[in-house]
PDB file of C-alpha atoms in Angstrom:
ATOM      1  CA  MET G   1      71.222 136.942  83.390  1.00 86.00           C
ATOM      2  CA  LYS G   2      72.969 140.303  83.096  1.00 92.00           C
ATOM      3  CA  ILE G   3      73.465 142.391  86.226  1.00 95.00           C
ATOM      4  CA  LEU G   4      74.865 145.906  86.413  1.00 96.00           C
ATOM      5  CA  VAL G   5      76.542 146.717  89.723  1.00 96.00           C
ATOM      6  CA  ILE G   6      77.247 150.374  90.496  1.00 97.00           C
ATOM      7  CA  GLU G   7      79.454 150.184  93.589  1.00 95.00           C
ATOM      8  CA  ASP G   8      82.652 152.047  94.498  1.00 94.00           C
ATOM      9  CA  ASN G   9      84.023 149.499  96.986  1.00 92.00           C
ATOM     10  CA  GLU G  10      86.544 147.244  95.267  1.00 92.00           C
ATOM     11  CA  SER G  11      86.252 144.508  97.892  1.00 92.00           C
ATOM     12  CA  VAL G  12      82.482 144.308  97.473  1.00 92.00           C
ATOM     13  CA  CYS G  13      82.853 144.183  93.684  1.00 93.00           C
ATOM     14  CA  SER G  14      85.441 141.405  93.863  1.00 92.00           C
ATOM     15  CA  MET G  15      83.253 139.391  96.219  1.00 91.00           C
ATOM     16  CA  LEU G  16      80.199 139.751  94.001  1.00 92.00           C
ATOM     17  CA  GLU G  17      82.164 138.940  90.873  1.00 91.00           C
ATOM     18  CA  MET G  18      83.238 135.640  92.434  1.00 89.00           C
ATOM     19  CA  PHE G  19      79.700 134.699  93.427  1.00 88.00           C
ATOM     20  CA  PHE G  20      78.271 135.745  90.089  1.00 90.00           C
ATOM     21  CA  ALA G  21      80.745 133.428  88.363  1.00 88.00           C
ATOM     22  CA  LYS G  22      79.586 130.521  90.525  1.00 86.00           C
ATOM     23  CA  GLU G  23      75.972 131.282  89.655  1.00 84.00           C
ATOM     24  CA  GLY G  24      76.625 131.674  85.934  1.00 86.00           C
ATOM     25  CA  ILE G  25      75.657 135.338  86.004  1.00 89.00           C
ATOM     26  CA  SER G  26      77.165 137.963  83.734  1.00 91.00           C
ATOM     27  CA  GLY G  27      78.051 140.975  85.866  1.00 93.00           C
ATOM     28  CA  GLU G  28      79.435 144.351  84.953  1.00 94.00           C
ATOM     29  CA  PHE G  29      80.894 146.643  87.605  1.00 96.00           C
ATOM     30  CA  VAL G  30      81.115 150.435  87.500  1.00 97.00           C
ATOM     31  CA  MET G  31      82.602 152.404  90.386  1.00 95.00           C
ATOM     32  CA  ASN G  32      81.332 155.903  89.564  1.00 96.00           C
ATOM     33  CA  GLY G  33      77.680 156.868  89.827  1.00 96.00           C
ATOM     34  CA  LEU G  34      77.465 159.038  86.722  1.00 96.00           C
ATOM     35  CA  ASP G  35      79.414 156.527  84.641  1.00 97.00           C
ATOM     36  CA  GLY G  36      77.215 153.754  86.003  1.00 96.00           C
ATOM     37  CA  TYR G  37      74.030 155.577  85.090  1.00 96.00           C
ATOM     38  CA  ASN G  38      75.291 156.160  81.556  1.00 96.00           C
ATOM     39  CA  ARG G  39      76.230 152.477  81.299  1.00 96.00           C
ATOM     40  CA  TYR G  40      72.748 151.541  82.460  1.00 95.00           C
ATOM     41  CA  LEU G  41      71.259 153.683  79.703  1.00 94.00           C
ATOM     42  CA  SER G  42      73.421 152.073  77.027  1.00 93.00           C
ATOM     43  CA  GLY G  43      72.757 148.431  77.917  1.00 90.00           C
ATOM     44  CA  LYS G  44      69.976 145.945  78.624  1.00 90.00           C
ATOM     45  CA  TRP G  45      70.020 144.576  82.167  1.00 92.00           C
ATOM     46  CA  ASP G  46      68.021 142.092  84.192  1.00 90.00           C
ATOM     47  CA  VAL G  47      68.889 143.552  87.617  1.00 93.00           C
ATOM     48  CA  LEU G  48      70.559 146.706  88.896  1.00 95.00           C
ATOM     49  CA  ILE G  49      72.515 146.576  92.147  1.00 95.00           C
ATOM     50  CA  LEU G  50      73.049 150.110  93.319  1.00 93.00           C
ATOM     51  CA  ASP G  51      75.184 151.470  96.129  1.00 93.00           C
ATOM     52  CA  TRP G  52      73.702 154.321  98.127  1.00 89.00           C
ATOM     53  CA  MET G  53      76.851 156.467  98.392  1.00 89.00           C
ATOM     54  CA  LEU G  54      78.701 156.945  95.091  1.00 93.00           C
ATOM     55  CA  PRO G  55      81.009 159.537  93.525  1.00 94.00           C
ATOM     56  CA  GLY G  56      79.646 161.441  90.551  1.00 93.00           C
ATOM     57  CA  MET G  57      75.962 160.668  91.215  1.00 95.00           C
ATOM     58  CA  ASP G  58      74.631 158.934  94.305  1.00 92.00           C
ATOM     59  CA  GLY G  59      72.386 155.891  94.272  1.00 91.00           C
ATOM     60  CA  VAL G  60      69.324 157.845  95.386  1.00 89.00           C
ATOM     61  CA  ALA G  61      69.579 160.146  92.367  1.00 92.00           C
ATOM     62  CA  ILE G  62      70.102 157.209  90.013  1.00 94.00           C
ATOM     63  CA  CYS G  63      67.103 155.328  91.397  1.00 91.00           C
ATOM     64  CA  ARG G  64      64.934 158.431  91.147  1.00 88.00           C
ATOM     65  CA  LYS G  65      65.893 159.039  87.500  1.00 91.00           C
ATOM     66  CA  ILE G  66      65.248 155.426  86.532  1.00 91.00           C
ATOM     67  CA  ARG G  67      61.826 155.276  88.142  1.00 86.00           C
ATOM     68  CA  SER G  68      60.809 158.707  86.820  1.00 84.00           C
ATOM     69  CA  ALA G  69      61.449 157.273  83.347  1.00 84.00           C
ATOM     70  CA  LYS G  70      58.958 154.468  84.199  1.00 75.00           C
ATOM     71  CA  ASP G  71      61.613 151.763  83.931  1.00 80.00           C
ATOM     72  CA  THR G  72      60.609 148.741  86.019  1.00 80.00           C
ATOM     73  CA  ILE G  73      64.050 147.103  86.143  1.00 87.00           C
ATOM     74  CA  PRO G  74      64.501 145.341  89.511  1.00 89.00           C
ATOM     75  CA  ILE G  75      66.689 147.504  91.772  1.00 91.00           C
ATOM     76  CA  ILE G  76      68.449 146.295  94.904  1.00 91.00           C
ATOM     77  CA  MET G  77      70.197 148.992  96.907  1.00 88.00           C
ATOM     78  CA  LEU G  78      73.336 148.395  98.952  1.00 88.00           C
ATOM     79  CA  THR G  79      73.653 150.737 101.883  1.00 83.00           C
ATOM     80  CA  ALA G  80      75.809 151.241 104.945  1.00 76.00           C
ATOM     81  CA  LYS G  81      72.990 153.415 106.304  1.00 65.00           C
ATOM     82  CA  ASP G  82      70.983 151.510 108.898  1.00 61.00           C
ATOM     83  CA  SER G  83      68.317 153.990 109.969  1.00 57.00           C
ATOM     84  CA  GLU G  84      64.663 153.464 109.144  1.00 57.00           C
ATOM     85  CA  SER G  85      64.414 156.868 107.467  1.00 58.00           C
ATOM     86  CA  ASP G  86      67.157 155.950 104.995  1.00 59.00           C
ATOM     87  CA  GLN G  87      65.504 152.624 104.219  1.00 61.00           C
ATOM     88  CA  VAL G  88      62.132 154.304 103.734  1.00 61.00           C
ATOM     89  CA  LEU G  89      63.642 156.804 101.323  1.00 64.00           C
ATOM     90  CA  GLY G  90      65.191 154.103  99.139  1.00 60.00           C
ATOM     91  CA  LEU G  91      61.996 152.071  99.053  1.00 66.00           C
ATOM     92  CA  GLU G  92      59.824 155.119  98.457  1.00 67.00           C
ATOM     93  CA  LEU G  93      61.932 156.010  95.426  1.00 71.00           C
ATOM     94  CA  GLY G  94      61.110 152.627  93.929  1.00 77.00           C
ATOM     95  CA  ALA G  95      63.907 150.269  94.958  1.00 82.00           C
ATOM     96  CA  ASP G  96      62.605 146.709  95.214  1.00 82.00           C
ATOM     97  CA  ASP G  97      64.802 145.806  98.145  1.00 82.00           C
ATOM     98  CA  TYR G  98      67.809 146.963 100.138  1.00 80.00           C
ATOM     99  CA  VAL G  99      70.730 145.133 101.714  1.00 84.00           C
ATOM    100  CA  THR G 100      72.619 146.691 104.608  1.00 82.00           C
ATOM    101  CA  LYS G 101      76.412 146.351 104.633  1.00 84.00           C
ATOM    102  CA  PRO G 102      78.105 144.164 105.661  1.00 82.00           C
ATOM    103  CA  PHE G 103      75.977 141.503 104.022  1.00 85.00           C
ATOM    104  CA  SER G 104      76.075 137.834 103.175  1.00 82.00           C
ATOM    105  CA  PRO G 105      76.656 137.193  99.450  1.00 84.00           C
ATOM    106  CA  LEU G 106      74.359 134.179  99.700  1.00 85.00           C
ATOM    107  CA  ALA G 107      71.560 136.355 101.071  1.00 81.00           C
ATOM    108  CA  LEU G 108      72.073 138.870  98.276  1.00 86.00           C
ATOM    109  CA  MET G 109      71.977 136.094  95.679  1.00 85.00           C
ATOM    110  CA  ALA G 110      68.699 134.867  97.135  1.00 83.00           C
ATOM    111  CA  ARG G 111      67.228 138.336  96.780  1.00 82.00           C
ATOM    112  CA  ILE G 112      68.506 138.675  93.215  1.00 85.00           C
ATOM    113  CA  LYS G 113      66.844 135.402  92.283  1.00 81.00           C
ATOM    114  CA  ALA G 114      63.655 136.459  94.031  1.00 79.00           C
ATOM    115  CA  VAL G 115      63.268 139.780  92.226  1.00 79.00           C
ATOM    116  CA  THR G 116      64.028 138.245  88.827  1.00 79.00           C
ATOM    117  CA  ARG G 117      61.495 135.459  89.358  1.00 73.00           C
ATOM    118  CA  ARG G 118      58.905 138.004  90.393  1.00 67.00           C
ATOM    119  CA  TYR G 119      59.468 140.213  87.361  1.00 67.00           C
ATOM    120  CA  GLN G 120      59.963 137.529  84.719  1.00 61.00           C
ATOM    121  CA  SER G 121      57.246 135.046  85.573  1.00 53.00           C
ATOM    122  CA  GLY G 122      53.785 134.846  87.033  1.00 48.00           C
ATOM    123  CA  SER G 123      51.726 131.937  88.252  1.00 42.00           C
ATOM    124  CA  ALA G 124      48.722 130.634  86.323  1.00 42.00           C
ATOM    125  CA  GLU G 125      46.507 131.831  89.158  1.00 44.00           C
ATOM    126  CA  GLN G 126      47.842 135.360  88.876  1.00 45.00           C
ATOM    127  CA  LYS G 127      47.259 135.401  85.127  1.00 45.00           C
ATOM    128  CA  GLU G 128      43.722 134.091  85.455  1.00 46.00           C
ATOM    129  CA  LYS G 129      42.702 136.489  88.201  1.00 61.00           C
ATOM    130  CA  HIS G 130      44.253 139.797  87.255  1.00 77.00           C
ATOM    131  CA  MET G 131      41.560 141.899  88.915  1.00 85.00           C
ATOM    132  CA  LEU G 132      41.187 142.042  92.696  1.00 89.00           C
ATOM    133  CA  GLU G 133      38.275 143.895  94.254  1.00 90.00           C
ATOM    134  CA  THR G 134      37.311 144.619  97.848  1.00 91.00           C
ATOM    135  CA  LYS G 135      34.822 146.999  99.415  1.00 89.00           C
ATOM    136  CA  TYR G 136      37.141 149.978  98.978  1.00 91.00           C
ATOM    137  CA  LEU G 137      39.955 148.801  96.669  1.00 93.00           C
ATOM    138  CA  ARG G 138      40.244 147.715  93.049  1.00 92.00           C
ATOM    139  CA  ILE G 139      43.577 146.278  91.885  1.00 93.00           C
ATOM    140  CA  ASN G 140      44.573 145.457  88.305  1.00 90.00           C
ATOM    141  CA  LYS G 141      47.591 143.147  88.491  1.00 85.00           C
ATOM    142  CA  ASP G 142      48.255 143.352  84.750  1.00 82.00           C
ATOM    143  CA  THR G 143      48.508 147.134  84.621  1.00 86.00           C
ATOM    144  CA  ARG G 144      49.620 147.387  88.277  1.00 87.00           C
ATOM    145  CA  GLU G 145      46.990 150.015  89.012  1.00 90.00           C
ATOM    146  CA  VAL G 146      45.280 150.505  92.375  1.00 93.00           C
ATOM    147  CA  PHE G 147      42.068 152.458  92.959  1.00 94.00           C
ATOM    148  CA  LEU G 148      40.831 153.485  96.399  1.00 93.00           C
ATOM    149  CA  ASP G 149      37.185 154.557  96.480  1.00 91.00           C
ATOM    150  CA  GLY G 150      37.403 154.786  92.697  1.00 90.00           C
ATOM    151  CA  LYS G 151      40.388 157.150  92.748  1.00 92.00           C
ATOM    152  CA  PRO G 152      43.846 156.003  91.564  1.00 92.00           C
ATOM    153  CA  ILE G 153      46.711 155.635  94.013  1.00 91.00           C
ATOM    154  CA  THR G 154      49.724 156.654  91.980  1.00 86.00           C
ATOM    155  CA  ASN G 155      52.505 156.695  94.591  1.00 86.00           C
ATOM    156  CA  LEU G 156      52.855 152.989  95.379  1.00 87.00           C
ATOM    157  CA  THR G 157      56.315 151.522  94.915  1.00 85.00           C
ATOM    158  CA  PRO G 158      56.614 148.160  93.074  1.00 83.00           C
ATOM    159  CA  LYS G 159      57.077 146.271  96.311  1.00 85.00           C
ATOM    160  CA  GLU G 160      54.187 148.042  98.030  1.00 89.00           C
ATOM    161  CA  PHE G 161      51.966 146.975  95.135  1.00 91.00           C
ATOM    162  CA  ASP G 162      53.112 143.346  95.460  1.00 90.00           C
ATOM    163  CA  LEU G 163      52.547 143.383  99.204  1.00 93.00           C
ATOM    164  CA  LEU G 164      49.078 144.912  98.935  1.00 95.00           C
ATOM    165  CA  SER G 165      48.047 142.428  96.240  1.00 93.00           C
ATOM    166  CA  TYR G 166      49.171 139.535  98.402  1.00 92.00           C
ATOM    167  CA  PHE G 167      47.259 140.766 101.430  1.00 95.00           C
ATOM    168  CA  VAL G 168      44.089 141.427  99.443  1.00 93.00           C
ATOM    169  CA  GLN G 169      44.085 137.876  98.082  1.00 91.00           C
ATOM    170  CA  SER G 170      43.886 136.541 101.653  1.00 90.00           C
ATOM    171  CA  PRO G 171      41.736 138.975 103.658  1.00 90.00           C
ATOM    172  CA  ARG G 172      41.796 138.617 107.451  1.00 91.00           C
ATOM    173  CA  GLN G 173      44.562 136.020 107.298  1.00 93.00           C
ATOM    174  CA  VAL G 174      47.490 136.800 109.600  1.00 94.00           C
ATOM    175  CA  PHE G 175      50.989 136.565 108.099  1.00 94.00           C
ATOM    176  CA  SER G 176      54.231 136.615 110.044  1.00 92.00           C
ATOM    177  CA  ARG G 177      57.157 138.694 108.840  1.00 90.00           C
ATOM    178  CA  ASP G 178      58.987 135.518 107.834  1.00 87.00           C
ATOM    179  CA  GLN G 179      56.021 134.386 105.731  1.00 88.00           C
ATOM    180  CA  LEU G 180      55.806 137.755 103.978  1.00 90.00           C
ATOM    181  CA  LEU G 181      59.532 137.753 103.242  1.00 85.00           C
ATOM    182  CA  GLU G 182      59.277 134.308 101.712  1.00 82.00           C
ATOM    183  CA  ARG G 183      56.030 134.763  99.788  1.00 84.00           C
ATOM    184  CA  VAL G 184      56.202 138.403  98.685  1.00 85.00           C
ATOM    185  CA  TRP G 185      59.932 139.045  98.566  1.00 80.00           C
ATOM    186  CA  GLY G 186      60.673 135.476  97.511  1.00 74.00           C
ATOM    187  CA  TYR G 187      63.392 134.609 100.001  1.00 65.00           C
ATOM    188  CA  GLN G 188      63.547 133.154 103.459  1.00 56.00           C
ATOM    189  CA  PHE G 189      64.427 135.195 106.518  1.00 51.00           C
ATOM    190  CA  TYR G 190      68.063 136.355 106.583  1.00 54.00           C
ATOM    191  CA  GLY G 191      68.017 138.609 109.617  1.00 51.00           C
ATOM    192  CA  ASP G 192      66.334 141.874 108.637  1.00 63.00           C
ATOM    193  CA  GLU G 193      62.622 141.835 109.395  1.00 72.00           C
ATOM    194  CA  ARG G 194      62.545 145.628 109.207  1.00 77.00           C
ATOM    195  CA  THR G 195      62.162 145.291 105.431  1.00 81.00           C
ATOM    196  CA  VAL G 196      58.596 144.174 106.102  1.00 87.00           C
ATOM    197  CA  ASP G 197      57.941 146.744 108.839  1.00 88.00           C
ATOM    198  CA  VAL G 198      59.048 149.663 106.664  1.00 86.00           C
ATOM    199  CA  HIS G 199      56.818 148.595 103.783  1.00 88.00           C
ATOM    200  CA  ILE G 200      53.832 148.008 106.053  1.00 91.00           C
ATOM    201  CA  LYS G 201      54.238 151.449 107.598  1.00 89.00           C
ATOM    202  CA  ARG G 202      54.360 153.199 104.236  1.00 88.00           C
ATOM    203  CA  LEU G 203      51.557 151.151 102.709  1.00 92.00           C
ATOM    204  CA  ARG G 204      49.325 151.655 105.746  1.00 90.00           C
ATOM    205  CA  ASN G 205      49.603 155.430 105.375  1.00 88.00           C
ATOM    206  CA  LYS G 206      48.779 155.302 101.666  1.00 91.00           C
ATOM    207  CA  ILE G 207      45.679 153.115 101.679  1.00 90.00           C
ATOM    208  CA  GLY G 208      44.139 153.707 105.094  1.00 79.00           C
ATOM    209  CA  SER G 209      43.416 156.298 107.744  1.00 79.00           C
ATOM    210  CA  PRO G 210      42.925 156.274 111.529  1.00 76.00           C
ATOM    211  CA  ALA G 211      39.185 156.271 110.917  1.00 81.00           C
ATOM    212  CA  ARG G 212      39.382 153.438 108.363  1.00 86.00           C
ATOM    213  CA  PRO G 213      42.481 151.293 108.866  1.00 88.00           C
ATOM    214  CA  MET G 214      43.082 148.352 106.537  1.00 92.00           C
ATOM    215  CA  LEU G 215      46.445 146.900 107.552  1.00 93.00           C
ATOM    216  CA  HIS G 216      46.548 145.739 111.147  1.00 93.00           C
ATOM    217  CA  THR G 217      49.237 144.537 113.511  1.00 92.00           C
ATOM    218  CA  VAL G 218      48.377 141.338 115.356  1.00 92.00           C
ATOM    219  CA  TRP G 219      50.811 141.646 118.246  1.00 90.00           C
ATOM    220  CA  GLY G 220      53.209 138.749 118.634  1.00 88.00           C
ATOM    221  CA  VAL G 221      52.116 137.226 115.329  1.00 91.00           C
ATOM    222  CA  GLY G 222      52.318 139.537 112.329  1.00 93.00           C
ATOM    223  CA  TYR G 223      50.070 141.553 110.030  1.00 95.00           C
ATOM    224  CA  LYS G 224      46.728 141.181 108.282  1.00 95.00           C
ATOM    225  CA  PHE G 225      44.474 142.991 105.810  1.00 94.00           C
ATOM    226  CA  ASP G 226      40.967 143.605 107.117  1.00 93.00           C
ATOM    227  CA  GLU G 227      38.715 146.410 105.886  1.00 89.00           C
ATOM    228  CA  SER G 228      36.261 145.895 108.728  1.00 81.00           C
ATOM    229  CA  GLY G 229      38.944 146.975 111.200  1.00 62.00           C
ATOM    230  CA  ALA G 230      37.237 145.155 114.017  1.00 51.00           C
ATOM    231  CA  GLY G 231      39.186 143.730 116.928  1.00 42.00           C
ATOM    232  CA  TYR G 232      42.745 144.400 115.798  1.00 43.00           C
ATOM    233  CA  GLU G 233      45.488 146.807 116.725  1.00 51.00           C
ATOM    234  CA  ASN G 234      46.982 149.134 114.113  1.00 53.00           C
TER     235      ASN G 234
END
């Protein structure tokens, strides 16, 4: 596995280099945003780890350029920013996940493994049933297209698509945040349930409306997908 890390903190780079060596991962570290973006363009990478604040070109600009070019490389953003608006922005631009500093290297490694498994492999069930259809939605898991009332939804991030597909496969079933982290993100809970909340909030606004909600909060338990909308809080 080859990972490009664009991060201007030497301590973080040294820490990750040590853990990568233990995991048998080939890592390359660039400490300037513009140089890092150029290095990304000139190589072939399995994962990109991208710091939010960088000299030369910040992580937000890099993520935006990569996704505008339709590159689906897994992107994990490192950020010292802890507000929901910052997290939403990174995810909306197409980052697959974010890790708030300071972070546990073991937790980051779990997320790296999760995103690579998700991108590089698929279960037999997923391959057999690539089309998902509900009363209002049609999802093609091969082409990663979503249609609402026959019209395409073109602004879903990769993770929002994964989350929606998972919900649609189990309508009306309630999932806790921990379950969603493990089954959609691919790692067990490491202390930041807001990852789920941010994605639910964005996805809810894109596929539903106050008059026709689809994603519902079951207070004290978690979330569920239900197009009938009966008996549940939003």
